[in-house]
PDB file of C-alpha atoms in Angstrom:
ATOM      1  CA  UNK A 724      99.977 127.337 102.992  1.00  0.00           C
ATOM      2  CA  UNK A 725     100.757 130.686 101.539  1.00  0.00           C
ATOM      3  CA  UNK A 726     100.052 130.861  97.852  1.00  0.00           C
ATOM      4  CA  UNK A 727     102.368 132.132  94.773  1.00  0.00           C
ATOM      5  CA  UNK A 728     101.504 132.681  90.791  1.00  0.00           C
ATOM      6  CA  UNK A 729     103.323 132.240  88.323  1.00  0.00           C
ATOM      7  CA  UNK A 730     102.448 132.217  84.634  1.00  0.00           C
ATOM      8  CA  UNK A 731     102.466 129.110  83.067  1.00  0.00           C
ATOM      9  CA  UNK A 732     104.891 129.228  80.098  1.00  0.00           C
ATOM     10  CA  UNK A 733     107.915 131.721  79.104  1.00  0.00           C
ATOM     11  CA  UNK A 734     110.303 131.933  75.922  1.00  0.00           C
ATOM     12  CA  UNK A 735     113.735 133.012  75.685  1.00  0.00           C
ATOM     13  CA  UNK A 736     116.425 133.082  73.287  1.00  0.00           C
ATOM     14  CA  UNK A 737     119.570 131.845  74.369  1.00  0.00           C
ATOM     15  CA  UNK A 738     122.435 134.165  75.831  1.00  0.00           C
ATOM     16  CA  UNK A 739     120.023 136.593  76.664  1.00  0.00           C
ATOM     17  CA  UNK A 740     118.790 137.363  80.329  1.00  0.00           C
ATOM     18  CA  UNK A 741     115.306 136.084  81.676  1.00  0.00           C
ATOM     19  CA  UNK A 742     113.152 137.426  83.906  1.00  0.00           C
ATOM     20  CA  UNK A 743     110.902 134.574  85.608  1.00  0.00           C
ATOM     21  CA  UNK A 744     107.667 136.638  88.413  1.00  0.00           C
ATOM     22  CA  UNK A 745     105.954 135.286  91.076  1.00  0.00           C
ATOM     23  CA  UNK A 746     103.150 136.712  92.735  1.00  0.00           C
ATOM     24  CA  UNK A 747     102.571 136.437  96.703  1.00  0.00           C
ATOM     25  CA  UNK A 748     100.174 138.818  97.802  1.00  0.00           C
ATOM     26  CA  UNK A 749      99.660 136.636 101.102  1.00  0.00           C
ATOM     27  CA  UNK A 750     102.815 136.503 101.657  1.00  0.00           C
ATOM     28  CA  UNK A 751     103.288 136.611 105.899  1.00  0.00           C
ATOM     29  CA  UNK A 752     106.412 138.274 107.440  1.00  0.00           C
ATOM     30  CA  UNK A 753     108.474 135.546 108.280  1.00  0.00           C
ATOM     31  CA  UNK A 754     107.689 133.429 104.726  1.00  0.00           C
ATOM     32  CA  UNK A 755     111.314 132.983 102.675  1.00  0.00           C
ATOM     33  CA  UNK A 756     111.139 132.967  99.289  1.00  0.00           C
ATOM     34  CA  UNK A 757     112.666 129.964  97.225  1.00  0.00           C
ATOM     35  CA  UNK A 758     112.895 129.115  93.769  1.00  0.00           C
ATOM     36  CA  UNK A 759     113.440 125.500  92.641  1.00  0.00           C
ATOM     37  CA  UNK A 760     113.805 124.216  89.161  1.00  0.00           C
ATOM     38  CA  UNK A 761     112.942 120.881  87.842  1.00  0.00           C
ATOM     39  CA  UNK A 762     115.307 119.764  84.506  1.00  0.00           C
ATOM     40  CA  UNK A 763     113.520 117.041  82.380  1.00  0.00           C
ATOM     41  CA  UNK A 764     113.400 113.836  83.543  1.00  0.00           C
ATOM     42  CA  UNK A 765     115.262 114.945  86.967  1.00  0.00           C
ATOM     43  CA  UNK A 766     114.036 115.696  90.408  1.00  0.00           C
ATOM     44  CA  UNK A 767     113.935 119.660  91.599  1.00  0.00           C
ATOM     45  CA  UNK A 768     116.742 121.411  92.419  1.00  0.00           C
ATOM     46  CA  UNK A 769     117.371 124.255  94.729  1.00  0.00           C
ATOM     47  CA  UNK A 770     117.837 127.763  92.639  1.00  0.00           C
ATOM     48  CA  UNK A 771     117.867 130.171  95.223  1.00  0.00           C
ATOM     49  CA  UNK A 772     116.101 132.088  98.167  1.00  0.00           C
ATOM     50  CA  UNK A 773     115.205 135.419  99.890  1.00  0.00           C
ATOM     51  CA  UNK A 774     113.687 137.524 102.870  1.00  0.00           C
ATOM     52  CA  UNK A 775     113.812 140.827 102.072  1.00  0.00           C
ATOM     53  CA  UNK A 776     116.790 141.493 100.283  1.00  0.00           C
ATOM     54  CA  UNK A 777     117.736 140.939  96.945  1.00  0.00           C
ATOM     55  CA  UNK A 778     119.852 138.024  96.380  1.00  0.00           C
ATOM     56  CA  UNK A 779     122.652 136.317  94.126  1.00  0.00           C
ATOM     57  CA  UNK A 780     124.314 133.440  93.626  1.00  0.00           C
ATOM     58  CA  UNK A 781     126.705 131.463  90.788  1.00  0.00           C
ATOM     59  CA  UNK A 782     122.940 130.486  89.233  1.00  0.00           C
ATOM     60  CA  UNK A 783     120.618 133.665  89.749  1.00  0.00           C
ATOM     61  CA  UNK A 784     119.096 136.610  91.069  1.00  0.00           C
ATOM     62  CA  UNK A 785     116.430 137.083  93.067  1.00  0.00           C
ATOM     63  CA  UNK A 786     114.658 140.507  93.275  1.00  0.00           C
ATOM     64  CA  UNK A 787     112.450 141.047  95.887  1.00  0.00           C
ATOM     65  CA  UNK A 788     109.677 144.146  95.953  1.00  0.00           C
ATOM     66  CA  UNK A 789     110.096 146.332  98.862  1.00  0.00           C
ATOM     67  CA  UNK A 790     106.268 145.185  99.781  1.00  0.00           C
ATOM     68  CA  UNK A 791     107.120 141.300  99.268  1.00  0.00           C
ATOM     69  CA  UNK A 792     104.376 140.608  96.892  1.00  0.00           C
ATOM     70  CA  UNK A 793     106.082 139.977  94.406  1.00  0.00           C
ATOM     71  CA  UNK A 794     109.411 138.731  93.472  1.00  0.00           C
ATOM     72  CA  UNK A 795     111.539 137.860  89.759  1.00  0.00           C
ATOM     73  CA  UNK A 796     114.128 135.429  89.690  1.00  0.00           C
ATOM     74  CA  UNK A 797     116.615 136.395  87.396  1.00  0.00           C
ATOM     75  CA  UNK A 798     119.280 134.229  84.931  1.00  0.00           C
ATOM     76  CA  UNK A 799     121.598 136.843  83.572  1.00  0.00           C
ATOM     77  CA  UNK A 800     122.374 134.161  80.228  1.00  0.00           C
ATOM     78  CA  UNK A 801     119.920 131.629  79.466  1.00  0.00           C
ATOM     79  CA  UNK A 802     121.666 128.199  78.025  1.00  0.00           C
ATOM     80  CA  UNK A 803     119.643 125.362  76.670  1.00  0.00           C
ATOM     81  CA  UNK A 804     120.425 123.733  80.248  1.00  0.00           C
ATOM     82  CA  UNK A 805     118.243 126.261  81.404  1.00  0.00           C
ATOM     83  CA  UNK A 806     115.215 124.615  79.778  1.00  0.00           C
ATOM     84  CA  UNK A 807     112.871 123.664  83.068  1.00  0.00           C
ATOM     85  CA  UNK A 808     110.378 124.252  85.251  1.00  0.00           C
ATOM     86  CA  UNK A 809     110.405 126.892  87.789  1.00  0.00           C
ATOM     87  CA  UNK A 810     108.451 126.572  91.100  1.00  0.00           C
ATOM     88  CA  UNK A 811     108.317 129.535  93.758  1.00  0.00           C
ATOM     89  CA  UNK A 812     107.884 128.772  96.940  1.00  0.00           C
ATOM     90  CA  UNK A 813     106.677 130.516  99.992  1.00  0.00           C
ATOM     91  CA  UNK A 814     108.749 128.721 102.986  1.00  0.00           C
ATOM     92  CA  UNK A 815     107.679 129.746 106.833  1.00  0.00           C
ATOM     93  CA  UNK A 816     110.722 131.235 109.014  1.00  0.00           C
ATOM     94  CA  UNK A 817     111.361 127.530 110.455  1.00  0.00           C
ATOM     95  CA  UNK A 818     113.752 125.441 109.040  1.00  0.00           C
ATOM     96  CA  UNK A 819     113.059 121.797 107.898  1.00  0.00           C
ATOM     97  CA  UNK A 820     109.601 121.931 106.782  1.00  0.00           C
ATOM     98  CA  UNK A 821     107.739 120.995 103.680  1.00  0.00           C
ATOM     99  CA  UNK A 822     107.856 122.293 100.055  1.00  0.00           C
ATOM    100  CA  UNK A 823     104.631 123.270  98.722  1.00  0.00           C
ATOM    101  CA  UNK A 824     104.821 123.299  94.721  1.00  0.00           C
ATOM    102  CA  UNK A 825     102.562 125.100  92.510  1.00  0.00           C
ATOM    103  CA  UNK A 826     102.196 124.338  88.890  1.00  0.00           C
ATOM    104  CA  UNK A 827     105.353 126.393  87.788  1.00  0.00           C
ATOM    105  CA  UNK A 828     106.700 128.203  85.191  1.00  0.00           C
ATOM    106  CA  UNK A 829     107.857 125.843  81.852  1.00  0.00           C
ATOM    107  CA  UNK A 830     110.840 128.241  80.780  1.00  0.00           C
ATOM    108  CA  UNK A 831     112.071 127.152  76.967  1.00  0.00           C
ATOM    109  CA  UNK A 832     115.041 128.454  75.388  1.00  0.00           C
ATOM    110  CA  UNK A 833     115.652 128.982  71.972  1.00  0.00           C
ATOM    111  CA  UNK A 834     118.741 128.513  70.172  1.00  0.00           C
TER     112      UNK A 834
ATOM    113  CA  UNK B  32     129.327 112.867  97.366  1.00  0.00           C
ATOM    114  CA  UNK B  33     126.825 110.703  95.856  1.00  0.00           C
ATOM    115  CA  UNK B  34     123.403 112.827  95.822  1.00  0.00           C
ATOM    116  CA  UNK B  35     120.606 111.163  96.822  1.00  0.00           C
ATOM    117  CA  UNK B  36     119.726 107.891  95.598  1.00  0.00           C
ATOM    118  CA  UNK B  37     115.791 106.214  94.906  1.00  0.00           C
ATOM    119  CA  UNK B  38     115.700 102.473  93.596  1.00  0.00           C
ATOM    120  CA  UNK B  39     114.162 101.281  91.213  1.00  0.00           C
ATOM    121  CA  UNK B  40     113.676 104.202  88.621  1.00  0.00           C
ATOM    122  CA  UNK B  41     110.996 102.622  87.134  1.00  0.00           C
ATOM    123  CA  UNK B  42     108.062 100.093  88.392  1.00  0.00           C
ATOM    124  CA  UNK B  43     105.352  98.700  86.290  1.00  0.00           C
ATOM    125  CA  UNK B  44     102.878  96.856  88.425  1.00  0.00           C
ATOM    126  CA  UNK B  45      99.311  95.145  87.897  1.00  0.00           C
ATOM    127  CA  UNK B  46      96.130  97.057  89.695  1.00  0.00           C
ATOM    128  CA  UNK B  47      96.184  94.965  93.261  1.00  0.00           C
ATOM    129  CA  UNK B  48     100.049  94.549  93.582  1.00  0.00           C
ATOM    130  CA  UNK B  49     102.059  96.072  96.340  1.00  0.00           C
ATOM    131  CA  UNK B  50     104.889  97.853  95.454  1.00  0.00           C
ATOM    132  CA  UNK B  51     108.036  99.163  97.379  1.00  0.00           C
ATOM    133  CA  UNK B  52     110.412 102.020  96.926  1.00  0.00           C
ATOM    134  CA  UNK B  53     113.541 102.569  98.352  1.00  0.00           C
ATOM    135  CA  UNK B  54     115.970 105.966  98.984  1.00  0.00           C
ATOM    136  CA  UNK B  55     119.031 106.248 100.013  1.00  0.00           C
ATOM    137  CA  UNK B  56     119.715 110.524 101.238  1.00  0.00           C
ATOM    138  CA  UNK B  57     123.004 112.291 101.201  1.00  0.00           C
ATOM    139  CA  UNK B  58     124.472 110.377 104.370  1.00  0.00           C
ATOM    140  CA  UNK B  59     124.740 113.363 107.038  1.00  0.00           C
ATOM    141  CA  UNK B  60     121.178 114.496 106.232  1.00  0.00           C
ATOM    142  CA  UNK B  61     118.831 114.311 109.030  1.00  0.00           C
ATOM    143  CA  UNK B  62     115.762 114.532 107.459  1.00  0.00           C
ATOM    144  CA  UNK B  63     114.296 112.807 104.516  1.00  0.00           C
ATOM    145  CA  UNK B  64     110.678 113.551 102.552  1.00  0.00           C
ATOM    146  CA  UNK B  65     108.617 111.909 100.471  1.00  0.00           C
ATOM    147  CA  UNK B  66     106.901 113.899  97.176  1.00  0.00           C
ATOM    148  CA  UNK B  67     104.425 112.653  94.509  1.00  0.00           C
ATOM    149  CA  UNK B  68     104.248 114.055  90.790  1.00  0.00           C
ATOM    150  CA  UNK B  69     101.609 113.298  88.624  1.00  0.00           C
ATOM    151  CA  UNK B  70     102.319 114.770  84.891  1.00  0.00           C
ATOM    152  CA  UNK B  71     102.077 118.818  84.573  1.00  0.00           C
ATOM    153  CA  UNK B  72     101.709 118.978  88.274  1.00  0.00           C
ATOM    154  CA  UNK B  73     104.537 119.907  91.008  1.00  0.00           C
ATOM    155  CA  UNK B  74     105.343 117.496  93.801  1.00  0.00           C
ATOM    156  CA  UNK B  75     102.949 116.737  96.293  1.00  0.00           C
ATOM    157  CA  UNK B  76     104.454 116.622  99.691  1.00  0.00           C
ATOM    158  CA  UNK B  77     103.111 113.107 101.398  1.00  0.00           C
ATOM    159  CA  UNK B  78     105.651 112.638 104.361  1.00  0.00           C
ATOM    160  CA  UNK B  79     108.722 113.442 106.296  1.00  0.00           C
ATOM    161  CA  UNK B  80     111.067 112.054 108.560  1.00  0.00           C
ATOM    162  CA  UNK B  81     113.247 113.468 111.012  1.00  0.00           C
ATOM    163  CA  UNK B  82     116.282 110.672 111.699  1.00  0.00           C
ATOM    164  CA  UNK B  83     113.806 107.554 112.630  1.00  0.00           C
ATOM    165  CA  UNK B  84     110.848 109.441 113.373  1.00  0.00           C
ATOM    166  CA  UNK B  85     107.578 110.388 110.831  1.00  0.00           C
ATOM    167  CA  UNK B  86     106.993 113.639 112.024  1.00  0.00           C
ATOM    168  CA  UNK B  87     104.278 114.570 109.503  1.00  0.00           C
ATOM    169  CA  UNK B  88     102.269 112.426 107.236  1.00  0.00           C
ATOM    170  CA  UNK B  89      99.596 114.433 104.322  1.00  0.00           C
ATOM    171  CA  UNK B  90      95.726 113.323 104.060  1.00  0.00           C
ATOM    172  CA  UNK B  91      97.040 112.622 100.616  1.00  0.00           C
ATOM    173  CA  UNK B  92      98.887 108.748 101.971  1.00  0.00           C
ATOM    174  CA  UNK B  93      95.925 106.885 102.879  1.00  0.00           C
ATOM    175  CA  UNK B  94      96.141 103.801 104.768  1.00  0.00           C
ATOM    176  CA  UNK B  95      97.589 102.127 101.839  1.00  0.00           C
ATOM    177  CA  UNK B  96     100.845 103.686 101.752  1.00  0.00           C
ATOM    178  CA  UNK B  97     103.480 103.290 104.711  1.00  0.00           C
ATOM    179  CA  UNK B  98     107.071 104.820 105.035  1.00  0.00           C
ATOM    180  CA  UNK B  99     109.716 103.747 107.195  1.00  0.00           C
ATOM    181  CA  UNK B 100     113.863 104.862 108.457  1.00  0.00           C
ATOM    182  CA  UNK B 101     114.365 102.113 110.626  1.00  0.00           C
ATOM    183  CA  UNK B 102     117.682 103.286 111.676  1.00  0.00           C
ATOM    184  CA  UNK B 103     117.437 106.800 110.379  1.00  0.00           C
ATOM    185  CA  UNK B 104     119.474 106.219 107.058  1.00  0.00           C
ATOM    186  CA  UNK B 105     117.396 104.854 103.999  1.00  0.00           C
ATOM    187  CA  UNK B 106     113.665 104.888 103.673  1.00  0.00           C
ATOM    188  CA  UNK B 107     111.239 102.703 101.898  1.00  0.00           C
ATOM    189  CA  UNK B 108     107.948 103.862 100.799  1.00  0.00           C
ATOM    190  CA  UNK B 109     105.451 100.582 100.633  1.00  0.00           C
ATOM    191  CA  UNK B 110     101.949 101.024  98.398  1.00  0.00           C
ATOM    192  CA  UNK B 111      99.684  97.908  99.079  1.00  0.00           C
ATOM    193  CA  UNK B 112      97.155  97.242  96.642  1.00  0.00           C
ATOM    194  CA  UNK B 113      98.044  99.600  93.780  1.00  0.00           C
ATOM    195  CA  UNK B 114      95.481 101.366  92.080  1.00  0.00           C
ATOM    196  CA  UNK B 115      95.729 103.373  88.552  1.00  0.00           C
ATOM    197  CA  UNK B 116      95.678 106.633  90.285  1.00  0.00           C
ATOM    198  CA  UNK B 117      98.692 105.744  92.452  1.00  0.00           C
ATOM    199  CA  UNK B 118     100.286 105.829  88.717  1.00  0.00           C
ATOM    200  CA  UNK B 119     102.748 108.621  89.727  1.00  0.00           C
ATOM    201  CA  UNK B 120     106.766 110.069  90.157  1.00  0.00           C
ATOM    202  CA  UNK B 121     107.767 109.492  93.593  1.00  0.00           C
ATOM    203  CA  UNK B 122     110.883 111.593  94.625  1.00  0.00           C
ATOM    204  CA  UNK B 123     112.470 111.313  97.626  1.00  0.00           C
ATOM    205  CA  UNK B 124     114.358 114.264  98.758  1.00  0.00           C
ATOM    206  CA  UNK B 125     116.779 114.821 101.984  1.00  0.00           C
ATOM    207  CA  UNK B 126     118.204 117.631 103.995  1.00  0.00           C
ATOM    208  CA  UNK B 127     120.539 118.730 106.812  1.00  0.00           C
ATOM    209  CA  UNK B 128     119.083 120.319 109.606  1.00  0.00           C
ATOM    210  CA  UNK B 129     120.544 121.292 113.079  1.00  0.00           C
ATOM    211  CA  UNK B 130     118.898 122.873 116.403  1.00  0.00           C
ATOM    212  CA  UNK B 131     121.637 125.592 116.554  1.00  0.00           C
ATOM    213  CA  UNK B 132     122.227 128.116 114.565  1.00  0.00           C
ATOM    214  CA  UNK B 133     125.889 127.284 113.264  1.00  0.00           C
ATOM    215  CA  UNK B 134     124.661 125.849 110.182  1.00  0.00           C
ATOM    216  CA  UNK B 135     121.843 127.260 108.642  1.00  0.00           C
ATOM    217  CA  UNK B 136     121.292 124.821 105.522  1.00  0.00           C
ATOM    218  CA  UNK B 137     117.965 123.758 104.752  1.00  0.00           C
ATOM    219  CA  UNK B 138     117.897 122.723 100.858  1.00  0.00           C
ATOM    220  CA  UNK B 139     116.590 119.909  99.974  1.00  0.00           C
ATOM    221  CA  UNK B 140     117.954 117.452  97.463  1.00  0.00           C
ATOM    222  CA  UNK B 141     116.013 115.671  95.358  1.00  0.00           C
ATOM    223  CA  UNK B 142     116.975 112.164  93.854  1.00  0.00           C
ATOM    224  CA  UNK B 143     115.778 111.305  90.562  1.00  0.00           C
ATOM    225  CA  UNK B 144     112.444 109.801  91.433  1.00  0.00           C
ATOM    226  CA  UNK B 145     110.490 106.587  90.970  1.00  0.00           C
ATOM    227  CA  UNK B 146     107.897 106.382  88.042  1.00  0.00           C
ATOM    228  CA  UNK B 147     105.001 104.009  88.936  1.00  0.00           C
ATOM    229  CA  UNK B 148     103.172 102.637  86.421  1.00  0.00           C
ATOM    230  CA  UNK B 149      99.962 100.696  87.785  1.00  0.00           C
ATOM    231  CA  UNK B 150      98.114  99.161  84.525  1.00  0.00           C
TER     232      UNK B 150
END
């Protein structure tokens, strides 16, 4: 299973945009990008996801680099709600398959 | 629309006890998986099912664990003989997913997870 990195922990300040990286240097051609998010207490939920293009959607952004080894997901106005853990997640071209979770990113927002 | 569902939300058992889980997916979803969190970890994938069928099971469920979808709706997930390091979140998620190409929706949804407690 392809691998991503993420740093561990990241601070924000509420109302103000975040910028959440991922690292995937062995990332394969036909891997999708997704981002899930885990609130406290709750199971994940689905943020967003990517090929090659960048992406939006009512919750984020998702910019992709033009090599793929990298990506940021992107939350224009942090809110406390925001307050979670953020996986990336390297998904193969076929649909249906597993979710392989790293460690994540433990995103707090300050009021 | 109801989410996904997992019963109970918490289980406290004795070392040696078997223990069973039950979840109930979003009711059109085909396929339905079975994670395990331990604390500061993400979920661990251990199995899925596509309708009725286990199509893939991890090295991670030994022999003690078993899943079922009898008739391709709920799922149980049985542990016999609990240990302490079975001591765990287990989240059931579920999905819709379709040979053709006319829907292409993958997410998963996760329900709110099981926390086994094995003293």
């Amino acid at each position: 299973d392809a691998k991503t990195t993420q740093p561990n922990s990241m601070e924000s300040n509420e109302e103000e945009p975040v910028h959440l990286p991922c690292n995937h240097s062995t990332i394969s051609g036909t891997d999708y990008i997704h981002w899930y998010r885990q609130l406290p207490s709750q199971g994940p939920e689905y943020v967003i996801h990517g090929l090659t293009s960048n992406v939006n959607n009512r919750m984020a952004s998702l910019a992709i680099a033009e090599d793929r080894k990298s990506s940021t997901l992107i939350l224009h106005r942090a809110t406390l709600r925001d307050a979670a853990v953020y996986y990336c997640i390297l998904r193969p071209l076929e649909y249906g398959n597993k979710l392989v979770f790293g460690a994540g990113t433990i995103l707090r927002v300050k009021s | 629309d109801t989410g996904v569902s997992q019963d109970p939300r918490h289980k406290i058992t004795k070392r040696g006890q078997n223990v069973t889980f039950r979840c109930d997916p979003i009711s059109e979803h085909n396929r339905l998986y079975w994670y395990r969190q331990t604390l500061g970890q993400g979920p661990e994938f251990l199995t899925y099912f596509q309708n009725e069928a286990q199509l893939e099971k991890s090295r991670l469920l030994s022999d003690r664990f078993s899943a079922e979808r009898p008739k391709g709706s709920f799922s149980t997930l049985e542990i016999q003989r609990t240990e302490q390091g079975d001591s765990a979140m287990y989240l059931c998620a579920s999905s819709l997913v379709l040979e053709s190409d006319r829907v292409r929706e993958d997410t998963q949804y996760f329900g709110p997870g099981t926390r086994l407690t094995v003293l």
